Short mmCIF file of C-alpha atoms and ligand atoms in Angstrom, two decimals:
data_model
loop_
_atom_site.label_atom_id
_atom_site.label_comp_id
_atom_site.label_asym_id
_atom_site.label_seq_id
_atom_site.Cartn_x
_atom_site.Cartn_y
_atom_site.Cartn_z
CA MET K 26 64.70 83.96 114.49
CA ALA K 27 63.84 79.97 114.65
CA ASN K 28 67.33 79.46 112.74
CA LYS K 29 65.85 75.93 110.86
CA LYS K 30 68.90 73.67 109.85
CA ILE K 31 69.92 71.15 107.40
CA ILE K 32 72.10 69.36 105.83
CA VAL K 33 71.81 67.81 102.51
CA TYR K 34 73.73 64.65 101.45
CA TYR K 35 74.96 62.18 98.84
CA SER K 36 77.43 59.33 99.99
CA PHE K 37 78.86 57.00 98.67
CA ASP K 38 81.36 55.21 100.29
CA GLY K 39 80.38 57.17 103.81
CA ASN K 40 83.30 59.56 103.83
CA THR K 41 80.32 62.18 103.32
CA LYS K 42 77.76 60.68 105.12
CA PHE K 43 80.02 60.45 108.56
CA VAL K 44 80.79 63.99 108.00
CA ALA K 45 77.12 65.41 107.23
CA GLU K 46 76.16 63.04 110.59
CA ASN K 47 78.22 64.67 113.22
CA ILE K 48 77.40 68.15 111.95
CA ALA K 49 73.93 67.02 112.42
CA ARG K 50 75.03 66.20 115.90
CA ILE K 51 76.79 68.99 117.11
CA ILE K 52 74.42 72.23 115.66
CA ASN K 53 71.32 70.01 115.73
CA ALA K 54 70.44 70.04 112.82
CA ASP K 55 67.77 67.64 110.32
CA LEU K 56 69.22 65.46 107.77
CA LEU K 57 68.73 64.75 104.38
CA GLU K 58 70.16 62.03 102.73
CA LEU K 59 70.38 62.30 98.68
CA LYS K 60 69.56 58.84 97.19
CA PRO K 61 69.20 57.71 93.01
CA VAL K 62 66.40 55.64 92.11
CA ARG K 63 69.17 53.39 90.57
CA ASP K 64 72.11 52.27 91.87
CA GLU K 65 74.51 53.07 89.03
CA ILE K 66 77.53 52.59 90.41
CA PRO K 67 79.56 49.60 90.54
CA ARG K 68 80.71 48.97 94.08
CA ASN K 69 84.97 48.34 93.09
CA PHE K 70 87.53 50.11 90.77
CA MET K 71 85.19 50.27 88.14
CA LYS K 72 82.83 53.06 90.32
CA TYR K 73 86.01 56.19 89.10
CA PHE K 74 85.04 55.64 85.73
CA TRP K 75 81.01 54.96 85.87
CA GLY K 76 81.31 57.90 88.26
CA GLY K 77 83.71 60.31 86.51
CA ARG K 78 82.24 59.18 83.51
CA GLN K 79 78.29 60.87 85.04
CA VAL K 80 80.41 63.94 86.33
CA PHE K 81 82.28 64.20 82.56
CA MET K 82 78.59 63.59 81.43
CA LYS K 83 76.37 66.08 83.45
CA ARG K 84 73.90 63.27 84.06
CA LYS K 85 71.45 64.42 87.04
CA PRO K 86 70.21 60.85 88.05
CA ILE K 87 66.16 60.74 89.40
CA LEU K 88 66.81 60.50 93.07
CA LEU K 89 64.45 59.41 95.21
CA PRO K 90 61.10 61.64 96.39
CA LEU K 91 62.90 64.15 99.62
CA THR K 92 61.39 63.51 102.69
CA LEU K 93 62.13 67.00 103.78
CA ASP K 94 61.95 70.42 101.68
CA PRO K 95 65.12 72.81 102.49
CA GLN K 96 62.88 75.32 101.61
CA ASP K 97 61.54 75.05 104.93
CA TYR K 98 64.78 75.52 106.45
CA ASP K 99 66.91 78.92 107.35
CA ALA K 100 70.07 77.19 106.93
CA VAL K 101 71.01 74.57 104.28
CA PHE K 102 74.64 72.88 104.11
CA ILE K 103 75.27 70.92 101.63
CA ALA K 104 77.94 67.67 101.76
CA THR K 105 78.68 65.95 98.33
CA PRO K 106 81.81 63.60 98.03
CA VAL K 107 84.80 65.36 94.99
CA TRP K 108 84.02 63.15 91.81
CA ALA K 109 86.35 64.22 88.52
CA PHE K 110 87.06 67.50 90.42
CA ASN K 111 83.56 68.34 90.91
CA TYR K 112 80.72 67.96 92.99
CA THR K 113 78.80 64.39 92.20
CA PRO K 114 75.31 63.90 90.24
CA PRO K 115 72.98 63.94 92.61
CA ILE K 116 73.48 66.60 94.23
CA ALA K 117 73.52 68.09 90.63
CA SER K 118 69.99 66.67 90.84
CA PHE K 119 69.19 68.38 93.16
CA PHE K 120 69.65 71.71 91.67
CA GLU K 121 67.73 70.99 89.26
CA ALA K 122 64.74 70.33 91.46
CA VAL K 123 65.15 72.74 94.53
CA LYS K 124 66.31 75.93 93.37
CA LEU K 125 68.08 77.87 97.15
CA GLU K 126 67.33 81.28 97.23
CA LYS K 127 68.42 84.56 100.49
CA LYS K 128 69.53 81.08 102.34
CA ARG K 129 72.72 80.67 104.26
CA ILE K 130 74.37 77.74 103.33
CA GLY K 131 77.86 75.98 104.37
CA LEU K 132 79.49 74.01 101.68
CA ILE K 133 81.48 70.76 102.60
CA CYS K 134 83.28 68.41 100.48
CA CYS K 135 85.26 65.11 101.42
CA SER K 136 88.10 63.69 98.77
CA GLY K 137 90.78 61.69 98.14
CA GLY K 138 93.01 65.40 98.22
CA MET K 139 91.96 67.24 95.31
CA LYS K 140 88.73 68.96 94.85
CA GLY K 141 89.55 70.90 91.87
CA LYS K 142 86.95 73.40 91.36
CA THR K 143 84.20 72.24 94.05
CA PHE K 144 83.52 74.62 95.98
CA GLU K 145 83.56 77.60 93.13
CA ASN K 146 80.30 75.00 90.21
CA MET K 147 78.58 74.58 93.76
CA LYS K 148 78.47 78.57 94.59
CA GLU K 149 77.22 79.22 90.33
CA LYS K 150 74.40 77.03 90.86
CA LEU K 151 73.85 79.18 94.56
CA SER K 152 73.94 82.29 93.42
CA GLY K 153 71.74 84.67 95.63
CA ASN K 154 72.06 83.16 98.80
CA GLU K 155 74.86 84.08 101.46
CA ILE K 156 78.15 81.15 101.52
CA ILE K 157 78.30 81.24 105.45
CA GLY K 158 81.58 78.45 105.28
CA GLU K 159 83.30 76.13 103.30
CA LEU K 160 84.84 72.46 104.90
CA HIS K 161 87.29 70.72 102.95
CA LEU K 162 87.94 67.31 104.52
CA LYS K 163 90.22 64.29 102.38
CA GLU K 164 89.27 61.28 103.17
CA PRO K 165 87.76 61.88 106.82
CA LEU K 166 86.93 58.18 107.69
CA ARG K 167 90.38 57.55 107.59
CA SER K 168 90.90 59.94 110.73
CA LYS K 169 87.50 59.79 112.19
CA GLU K 170 89.01 61.78 115.78
CA LYS K 171 91.54 64.23 113.63
CA SER K 172 87.97 64.68 111.67
CA LEU K 173 85.47 65.40 114.35
CA GLU K 174 87.82 68.29 115.56
CA LYS K 175 88.39 69.69 112.54
CA ILE K 176 84.17 69.48 112.09
CA GLU K 177 83.95 71.13 116.01
CA SER K 178 86.16 73.77 115.46
CA TRP K 179 85.19 74.71 111.45
CA LEU K 180 81.18 74.85 113.27
CA LYS K 181 82.34 76.85 116.09
CA ALA K 182 84.47 79.59 113.26
CA ILE K 183 81.38 80.40 111.09
CA GLU K 184 78.16 82.40 112.01
CA ILE K 185 75.53 79.58 111.59
C1 FMN I 220 84.20 58.30 90.75
C2 FMN I 220 84.77 59.09 91.35
C3 FMN I 220 85.30 60.41 91.28
C4 FMN I 220 86.37 60.67 92.34
N1 FMN I 220 87.21 62.12 92.11
C5 FMN I 220 87.96 62.14 92.72
C6 FMN I 220 88.42 63.87 92.28
O1 FMN I 220 88.43 63.90 91.45
N2 FMN I 220 89.87 64.24 93.45
C7 FMN I 220 89.66 63.78 95.06
O2 FMN I 220 90.20 64.40 95.58
N3 FMN I 220 89.43 62.71 95.25
C8 FMN I 220 88.41 61.88 94.21
N4 FMN I 220 87.45 60.59 94.14
C9 FMN I 220 87.19 60.54 96.01
C10 FMN I 220 86.26 60.71 96.34
O3 FMN I 220 86.08 61.74 96.60
C11 FMN I 220 86.77 60.55 98.20
O4 FMN I 220 87.11 58.74 98.29
C12 FMN I 220 85.65 60.49 99.04
O5 FMN I 220 85.65 60.59 100.31
C13 FMN I 220 84.39 59.61 98.57
O6 FMN I 220 83.89 60.13 99.70
P1 FMN I 220 81.60 58.88 99.66
O7 FMN I 220 82.51 58.65 100.99
O8 FMN I 220 80.82 60.01 100.63
O9 FMN I 220 81.81 58.91 98.63
C14 FMN I 220 86.88 60.43 93.12
C15 FMN I 220 86.09 58.89 94.03
C16 FMN I 220 84.95 58.33 93.36
C17 FMN I 220 84.44 56.74 92.89
#
């Protein structure tokens, strides 16, 4: 089998982007960044309020058209920052737009330290798929080398 791989991700401050790009480079996967049409979250400390509010309100922002179709892939990695102990609203939009089934799924999240129910909530939306691994990194941009080591050993440990 061809075993095509894709990393679907959203990133606000670049941590998840860093992880997604490195995973794509290491395993030779395609990258699909989710981008809301409207940039509603302020780029200052108020981001916690507005971002958290979006999560609590279960908002699903409209995304720019997806440039790749995850249905064309065998393995799908989904990477998100943790917001309010959960996955981010653009990932909620993705789950609504794309119903994945019978895929091999890797879950990745970046947090400040507390991921809460991020993975549990993602898995709820992904029933009917096989979860091949979970990776939680804390502020990976603060220690890029250590993060790369963690990413590499995780990728070696899971069966992609
Ligand atoms: C709106 C908002 C809510 C957040 N909520 C949490 C949280 O519940 N738990 C946590 O550990 N970190 C939380 N964080 C921190 C981010 O998860 C962390 O900085 C992450 O690395 C950001 O990823 P990014 O750079 O890809 O956007 C929050 C950040 C924002 C902006």
